PDB file of C-alpha atoms in Angstrom:
ATOM      1  CA  MET E   1      40.918  69.879  -6.805  1.00 52.00           C
ATOM      2  CA  ARG E   2      42.862  73.042  -7.358  1.00 50.00           C
ATOM      3  CA  THR E   3      41.041  76.305  -8.030  1.00 50.00           C
ATOM      4  CA  ASN E   4      42.083  78.750 -10.718  1.00 50.00           C
ATOM      5  CA  SER E   5      43.407  81.079  -8.008  1.00 48.00           C
ATOM      6  CA  SER E   6      46.113  78.500  -7.298  1.00 52.00           C
ATOM      7  CA  ASP E   7      47.007  78.400 -10.991  1.00 52.00           C
ATOM      8  CA  PHE E   8      47.197  82.158 -11.335  1.00 51.00           C
ATOM      9  CA  TYR E   9      49.377  82.505  -8.250  1.00 50.00           C
ATOM     10  CA  LEU E  10      52.025  80.514 -10.140  1.00 56.00           C
ATOM     11  CA  HIS E  11      52.615  83.477 -12.455  1.00 58.00           C
ATOM     12  CA  ASP E  12      55.250  84.924 -10.071  1.00 64.00           C
ATOM     13  CA  THR E  13      57.310  81.766 -10.456  1.00 70.00           C
ATOM     14  CA  PHE E  14      57.204  81.982 -14.229  1.00 73.00           C
ATOM     15  CA  ILE E  15      58.040  85.681 -14.207  1.00 75.00           C
ATOM     16  CA  GLN E  16      61.236  84.744 -12.356  1.00 75.00           C
ATOM     17  CA  ILE E  17      61.950  81.978 -14.885  1.00 79.00           C
ATOM     18  CA  TRP E  18      61.389  84.411 -17.763  1.00 80.00           C
ATOM     19  CA  LYS E  19      63.685  87.052 -16.241  1.00 79.00           C
ATOM     20  CA  LYS E  20      66.469  84.528 -15.615  1.00 78.00           C
ATOM     21  CA  GLY E  21      65.925  82.693 -18.898  1.00 78.00           C
ATOM     22  CA  SER E  22      66.178  79.367 -17.095  1.00 78.00           C
ATOM     23  CA  VAL E  23      64.064  77.070 -14.925  1.00 77.00           C
ATOM     24  CA  GLU E  24      67.088  76.595 -12.615  1.00 73.00           C
ATOM     25  CA  GLN E  25      66.002  74.279  -9.757  1.00 71.00           C
ATOM     26  CA  TYR E  26      62.274  74.769 -10.215  1.00 74.00           C
ATOM     27  CA  SER E  27      60.575  71.393 -10.508  1.00 77.00           C
ATOM     28  CA  PRO E  28      58.000  70.531 -13.220  1.00 82.00           C
ATOM     29  CA  VAL E  29      56.457  67.839 -11.000  1.00 80.00           C
ATOM     30  CA  PRO E  30      53.784  70.084  -9.394  1.00 76.00           C
ATOM     31  CA  TYR E  31      52.522  71.231 -12.804  1.00 82.00           C
ATOM     32  CA  LEU E  32      52.389  67.724 -14.274  1.00 86.00           C
ATOM     33  CA  GLY E  33      50.680  66.435 -11.140  1.00 80.00           C
ATOM     34  CA  THR E  34      48.123  69.237 -11.151  1.00 80.00           C
ATOM     35  CA  LEU E  35      47.433  68.751 -14.868  1.00 86.00           C
ATOM     36  CA  ALA E  36      46.693  65.047 -14.356  1.00 86.00           C
ATOM     37  CA  ASN E  37      44.436  65.879 -11.435  1.00 81.00           C
ATOM     38  CA  CYS E  38      42.503  68.536 -13.380  1.00 84.00           C
ATOM     39  CA  MET E  39      41.943  66.230 -16.353  1.00 89.00           C
ATOM     40  CA  VAL E  40      40.627  63.433 -14.137  1.00 87.00           C
ATOM     41  CA  TRP E  41      38.173  65.792 -12.426  1.00 84.00           C
ATOM     42  CA  VAL E  42      37.000  67.098 -15.799  1.00 89.00           C
ATOM     43  CA  LEU E  43      36.189  63.479 -16.632  1.00 89.00           C
ATOM     44  CA  TYR E  44      34.395  63.128 -13.289  1.00 85.00           C
ATOM     45  CA  GLY E  45      32.274  66.209 -13.908  1.00 85.00           C
ATOM     46  CA  VAL E  46      31.182  65.691 -17.523  1.00 87.00           C
ATOM     47  CA  PRO E  47      27.414  65.068 -17.914  1.00 87.00           C
ATOM     48  CA  TRP E  48      27.737  61.450 -19.055  1.00 87.00           C
ATOM     49  CA  VAL E  49      29.615  60.592 -15.835  1.00 86.00           C
ATOM     50  CA  THR E  50      28.222  62.866 -13.103  1.00 81.00           C
ATOM     51  CA  SER E  51      25.153  65.069 -13.474  1.00 80.00           C
ATOM     52  CA  ASP E  52      24.948  68.659 -12.196  1.00 75.00           C
ATOM     53  CA  SER E  53      28.714  69.122 -11.918  1.00 75.00           C
ATOM     54  CA  THR E  54      29.138  72.120 -14.200  1.00 80.00           C
ATOM     55  CA  LEU E  55      31.297  73.930 -11.634  1.00 77.00           C
ATOM     56  CA  VAL E  56      33.693  70.988 -11.420  1.00 78.00           C
ATOM     57  CA  VAL E  57      34.089  70.857 -15.212  1.00 85.00           C
ATOM     58  CA  THR E  58      34.449  74.631 -15.591  1.00 86.00           C
ATOM     59  CA  ILE E  59      37.092  75.096 -12.910  1.00 81.00           C
ATOM     60  CA  ASN E  60      39.140  72.035 -13.767  1.00 82.00           C
ATOM     61  CA  GLY E  61      38.785  72.624 -17.505  1.00 87.00           C
ATOM     62  CA  SER E  62      40.241  76.097 -17.032  1.00 85.00           C
ATOM     63  CA  GLY E  63      42.921  74.623 -14.787  1.00 83.00           C
ATOM     64  CA  THR E  64      43.838  72.107 -17.494  1.00 88.00           C
ATOM     65  CA  VAL E  65      44.371  74.866 -20.066  1.00 88.00           C
ATOM     66  CA  ILE E  66      46.403  76.985 -17.644  1.00 84.00           C
ATOM     67  CA  GLU E  67      48.606  74.064 -16.619  1.00 86.00           C
ATOM     68  CA  LEU E  68      49.271  73.204 -20.274  1.00 90.00           C
ATOM     69  CA  VAL E  69      50.418  76.788 -20.842  1.00 86.00           C
ATOM     70  CA  TYR E  70      52.705  76.607 -17.804  1.00 85.00           C
ATOM     71  CA  ILE E  71      54.170  73.273 -18.907  1.00 89.00           C
ATOM     72  CA  ALA E  72      54.834  74.615 -22.420  1.00 90.00           C
ATOM     73  CA  PHE E  73      56.524  77.653 -20.846  1.00 86.00           C
ATOM     74  CA  PHE E  74      58.606  75.399 -18.591  1.00 86.00           C
ATOM     75  CA  ILE E  75      59.702  73.196 -21.503  1.00 88.00           C
ATOM     76  CA  PHE E  76      60.687  76.266 -23.549  1.00 88.00           C
ATOM     77  CA  PHE E  77      62.999  77.596 -20.822  1.00 87.00           C
ATOM     78  CA  CYS E  78      64.383  74.204 -19.783  1.00 86.00           C
ATOM     79  CA  SER E  79      67.952  73.751 -21.050  1.00 84.00           C
ATOM     80  CA  ASP E  80      68.135  70.089 -20.009  1.00 84.00           C
ATOM     81  CA  ARG E  81      67.141  68.042 -23.064  1.00 87.00           C
ATOM     82  CA  ARG E  82      66.549  64.861 -21.049  1.00 89.00           C
ATOM     83  CA  LYS E  83      64.246  66.692 -18.653  1.00 87.00           C
ATOM     84  CA  ARG E  84      62.244  68.082 -21.593  1.00 89.00           C
ATOM     85  CA  ILE E  85      61.874  64.607 -23.079  1.00 92.00           C
ATOM     86  CA  ARG E  86      60.756  63.183 -19.731  1.00 91.00           C
ATOM     87  CA  MET E  87      58.176  65.940 -19.343  1.00 91.00           C
ATOM     88  CA  LEU E  88      56.779  65.309 -22.826  1.00 93.00           C
ATOM     89  CA  ALA E  89      56.669  61.562 -22.144  1.00 95.00           C
ATOM     90  CA  VAL E  90      54.770  62.071 -18.880  1.00 93.00           C
ATOM     91  CA  LEU E  91      52.398  64.488 -20.607  1.00 93.00           C
ATOM     92  CA  ALA E  92      51.688  61.954 -23.368  1.00 95.00           C
ATOM     93  CA  LEU E  93      51.067  59.206 -20.796  1.00 94.00           C
ATOM     94  CA  GLU E  94      48.625  61.407 -18.880  1.00 92.00           C
ATOM     95  CA  VAL E  95      46.604  62.249 -21.990  1.00 93.00           C
ATOM     96  CA  ALA E  96      46.598  58.602 -23.109  1.00 95.00           C
ATOM     97  CA  PHE E  97      45.469  57.429 -19.669  1.00 93.00           C
ATOM     98  CA  ILE E  98      42.552  59.872 -19.504  1.00 91.00           C
ATOM     99  CA  SER E  99      41.469  58.930 -23.036  1.00 93.00           C
ATOM    100  CA  ILE E 100      41.539  55.214 -22.207  1.00 93.00           C
ATOM    101  CA  VAL E 101      39.629  55.669 -18.936  1.00 90.00           C
ATOM    102  CA  ASN E 102      36.994  57.788 -20.681  1.00 89.00           C
ATOM    103  CA  SER E 103      36.521  55.158 -23.391  1.00 91.00           C
ATOM    104  CA  LEU E 104      36.297  52.293 -20.893  1.00 89.00           C
ATOM    105  CA  VAL E 105      33.829  54.133 -18.653  1.00 87.00           C
ATOM    106  CA  LEU E 106      31.571  54.924 -21.609  1.00 86.00           C
ATOM    107  CA  THR E 107      31.637  51.457 -23.142  1.00 89.00           C
ATOM    108  CA  LEU E 108      31.712  49.158 -20.103  1.00 87.00           C
ATOM    109  CA  VAL E 109      29.739  51.073 -17.449  1.00 85.00           C
ATOM    110  CA  HIS E 110      26.142  52.004 -18.183  1.00 82.00           C
ATOM    111  CA  THR E 111      24.826  53.913 -15.147  1.00 85.00           C
ATOM    112  CA  HIS E 112      25.684  57.389 -13.884  1.00 80.00           C
ATOM    113  CA  SER E 113      26.205  56.193 -10.321  1.00 83.00           C
ATOM    114  CA  GLN E 114      28.751  53.557 -11.327  1.00 86.00           C
ATOM    115  CA  ARG E 115      30.551  55.892 -13.722  1.00 87.00           C
ATOM    116  CA  SER E 116      30.657  58.596 -11.063  1.00 82.00           C
ATOM    117  CA  ARG E 117      31.979  56.148  -8.481  1.00 83.00           C
ATOM    118  CA  ILE E 118      34.769  54.896 -10.741  1.00 85.00           C
ATOM    119  CA  ALA E 119      35.809  58.375 -11.874  1.00 83.00           C
ATOM    120  CA  GLY E 120      35.594  59.643  -8.296  1.00 80.00           C
ATOM    121  CA  ILE E 121      37.903  56.920  -6.978  1.00 81.00           C
ATOM    122  CA  ILE E 122      40.395  57.653  -9.752  1.00 84.00           C
ATOM    123  CA  GLY E 123      40.090  61.356  -8.936  1.00 77.00           C
ATOM    124  CA  ILE E 124      40.937  60.706  -5.293  1.00 73.00           C
ATOM    125  CA  LEU E 125      43.980  58.671  -6.349  1.00 78.00           C
ATOM    126  CA  PHE E 126      45.093  61.499  -8.627  1.00 76.00           C
ATOM    127  CA  ASN E 127      44.679  64.001  -5.813  1.00 71.00           C
ATOM    128  CA  ILE E 128      47.676  62.314  -4.209  1.00 65.00           C
ATOM    129  CA  PRO E 129      50.242  63.396  -6.865  1.00 59.00           C
ATOM    130  CA  MET E 130      48.759  66.901  -6.978  1.00 61.00           C
ATOM    131  CA  TYR E 131      49.039  67.442  -3.243  1.00 60.00           C
ATOM    132  CA  ALA E 132      52.208  65.356  -2.895  1.00 60.00           C
ATOM    133  CA  ALA E 133      53.987  67.019  -5.832  1.00 56.00           C
ATOM    134  CA  PRO E 134      54.955  70.065  -3.720  1.00 59.00           C
ATOM    135  CA  LEU E 135      56.825  67.647  -1.437  1.00 58.00           C
ATOM    136  CA  SER E 136      59.696  67.699  -3.952  1.00 60.00           C
ATOM    137  CA  VAL E 137      59.845  71.475  -3.587  1.00 63.00           C
ATOM    138  CA  MET E 138      59.409  71.231   0.179  1.00 62.00           C
ATOM    139  CA  LYS E 139      62.390  68.859   0.310  1.00 65.00           C
ATOM    140  CA  LEU E 140      64.478  71.399  -1.618  1.00 64.00           C
ATOM    141  CA  MET E 141      63.276  74.108   0.755  1.00 62.00           C
ATOM    142  CA  ILE E 142      64.407  72.122   3.794  1.00 63.00           C
ATOM    143  CA  GLN E 143      67.779  71.262   2.237  1.00 68.00           C
ATOM    144  CA  SER E 144      68.526  74.829   1.130  1.00 64.00           C
ATOM    145  CA  LYS E 145      66.759  76.467   4.091  1.00 64.00           C
ATOM    146  CA  SER E 146      65.307  78.863   1.535  1.00 62.00           C
ATOM    147  CA  VAL E 147      61.752  79.608   0.389  1.00 56.00           C
ATOM    148  CA  GLU E 148      62.939  80.916  -2.991  1.00 58.00           C
ATOM    149  CA  TYR E 149      61.474  77.950  -4.862  1.00 57.00           C
ATOM    150  CA  MET E 150      58.190  77.789  -2.911  1.00 59.00           C
ATOM    151  CA  PRO E 151      56.031  80.864  -3.696  1.00 57.00           C
ATOM    152  CA  PHE E 152      54.133  81.983  -0.588  1.00 56.00           C
ATOM    153  CA  PHE E 153      50.903  82.832  -2.393  1.00 55.00           C
ATOM    154  CA  LEU E 154      50.854  79.419  -4.088  1.00 57.00           C
ATOM    155  CA  SER E 155      51.124  77.743  -0.677  1.00 58.00           C
ATOM    156  CA  LEU E 156      48.401  79.972   0.740  1.00 57.00           C
ATOM    157  CA  ALA E 157      46.145  79.361  -2.261  1.00 57.00           C
ATOM    158  CA  SER E 158      46.683  75.605  -2.012  1.00 58.00           C
ATOM    159  CA  PHE E 159      45.621  75.626   1.633  1.00 59.00           C
ATOM    160  CA  ALA E 160      42.613  77.897   0.985  1.00 60.00           C
ATOM    161  CA  ASN E 161      41.665  75.739  -1.995  1.00 59.00           C
ATOM    162  CA  GLY E 162      41.532  72.625   0.170  1.00 59.00           C
ATOM    163  CA  VAL E 163      39.342  74.367   2.731  1.00 61.00           C
ATOM    164  CA  CYS E 164      36.913  75.726   0.092  1.00 60.00           C
ATOM    165  CA  TRP E 165      36.481  72.403  -1.685  1.00 59.00           C
ATOM    166  CA  SER E 166      36.057  70.613   1.639  1.00 59.00           C
ATOM    167  CA  VAL E 167      33.197  72.965   2.549  1.00 61.00           C
ATOM    168  CA  SER E 168      31.671  72.480  -0.912  1.00 58.00           C
ATOM    169  CA  ALA E 169      31.910  68.708  -0.560  1.00 58.00           C
ATOM    170  CA  PHE E 170      30.172  68.785   2.815  1.00 63.00           C
ATOM    171  CA  LEU E 171      27.366  70.969   1.453  1.00 60.00           C
ATOM    172  CA  ARG E 172      26.826  68.703  -1.558  1.00 59.00           C
ATOM    173  CA  LEU E 173      27.533  65.511   0.382  1.00 60.00           C
ATOM    174  CA  ASP E 174      29.996  64.546  -2.363  1.00 57.00           C
ATOM    175  CA  LEU E 175      32.629  62.383  -0.703  1.00 59.00           C
ATOM    176  CA  PHE E 176      34.784  62.193  -3.818  1.00 56.00           C
ATOM    177  CA  ILE E 177      35.359  65.960  -3.841  1.00 57.00           C
ATOM    178  CA  LEU E 178      36.293  65.985  -0.163  1.00 56.00           C
ATOM    179  CA  VAL E 179      40.062  66.301  -0.173  1.00 52.00           C
ATOM    180  CA  GLY E 180      42.529  67.220   2.528  1.00 46.00           C
ATOM    181  CA  SER E 181      44.503  70.470   2.766  1.00 49.00           C
ATOM    182  CA  PHE E 182      47.238  69.303   5.136  1.00 54.00           C
ATOM    183  CA  LEU E 183      50.095  69.740   2.649  1.00 54.00           C
ATOM    184  CA  GLY E 184      49.036  73.314   1.970  1.00 53.00           C
ATOM    185  CA  PHE E 185      49.182  73.945   5.714  1.00 59.00           C
ATOM    186  CA  ALA E 186      52.598  72.244   5.898  1.00 61.00           C
ATOM    187  CA  GLN E 187      53.884  74.503   3.121  1.00 59.00           C
ATOM    188  CA  LEU E 188      52.823  77.580   5.092  1.00 60.00           C
ATOM    189  CA  ILE E 189      54.642  76.312   8.182  1.00 70.00           C
ATOM    190  CA  LEU E 190      57.835  75.720   6.183  1.00 64.00           C
ATOM    191  CA  TYR E 191      57.528  79.134   4.564  1.00 63.00           C
ATOM    192  CA  ALA E 192      57.315  80.820   7.962  1.00 66.00           C
ATOM    193  CA  THR E 193      60.254  78.740   9.230  1.00 70.00           C
ATOM    194  CA  TYR E 194      62.693  79.548   6.425  1.00 63.00           C
ATOM    195  CA  TYR E 195      61.566  83.025   5.359  1.00 60.00           C
ATOM    196  CA  LYS E 196      64.148  84.784   7.568  1.00 64.00           C
ATOM    197  CA  SER E 197      67.040  82.623   6.370  1.00 61.00           C
ATOM    198  CA  THR E 198      66.017  83.301   2.759  1.00 55.00           C
ATOM    199  CA  LYS E 199      66.303  87.056   3.309  1.00 55.00           C
ATOM    200  CA  GLU E 200      69.737  86.558   4.875  1.00 56.00           C
ATOM    201  CA  GLN E 201      70.862  84.458   1.904  1.00 55.00           C
ATOM    202  CA  ALA E 202      69.602  87.109  -0.510  1.00 53.00           C
ATOM    203  CA  THR E 203      71.552  89.809   1.374  1.00 59.00           C
ATOM    204  CA  VAL E 204      74.769  87.761   1.240  1.00 54.00           C
ATOM    205  CA  ARG E 205      74.235  87.062  -2.467  1.00 55.00           C
ATOM    206  CA  ARG E 206      73.789  90.760  -3.268  1.00 56.00           C
ATOM    207  CA  ALA E 207      76.912  91.597  -1.268  1.00 56.00           C
ATOM    208  CA  GLN E 208      78.936  89.006  -3.178  1.00 57.00           C
ATOM    209  CA  GLU E 209      77.631  90.315  -6.499  1.00 55.00           C
ATOM    210  CA  GLY E 210      78.637  93.833  -5.445  1.00 55.00           C
ATOM    211  CA  LEU E 211      82.164  92.671  -4.611  1.00 50.00           C
ATOM    212  CA  SER E 212      82.480  90.838  -7.926  1.00 55.00           C
ATOM    213  CA  LEU E 213      81.696  94.087  -9.742  1.00 51.00           C
TER     214      LEU E 213
END
């Protein structure tokens, strides 16, 4: 699960998008993946599925709202009509899936333990796109040898988030909340690797802009 600190650290990315008036090569995949993950964990934490999980519902409910705002912002500044349509289609599928799962869990499963187990397994499966979504950005980072499209504080927050939730899961003995933080650590390694080359690219770009003037 992603904490609100991870969501708020994304604001630097969207400030850049707002200034440039375009999403450029920024990918919407991490936001769609995180939204799906947050919605599943809200389902896991609601009282009729898992008792005493107010913190899970609160954090992931807030994350759901924040991610929806980010996605709306991304769609607004996206000039590619096909990409906007794909994003809306994925968003509709995510909402439909959560609604169907919620209905099936309520009508077909009648004990908290079984409901919690089913929602927890689905939550673990949905952790994969959330933590794997940055791989698309990491691939771009490796190809361009630039960290421009991978905000440092987002990577740091993702890693710290994994550590915090892992500790919480151990304390509560909740295996479904226990998620890995290896991709967050990998992002930090890549950031350190390509940070210098990014500064060099920025210097060359400014020099070229100066010559063009």
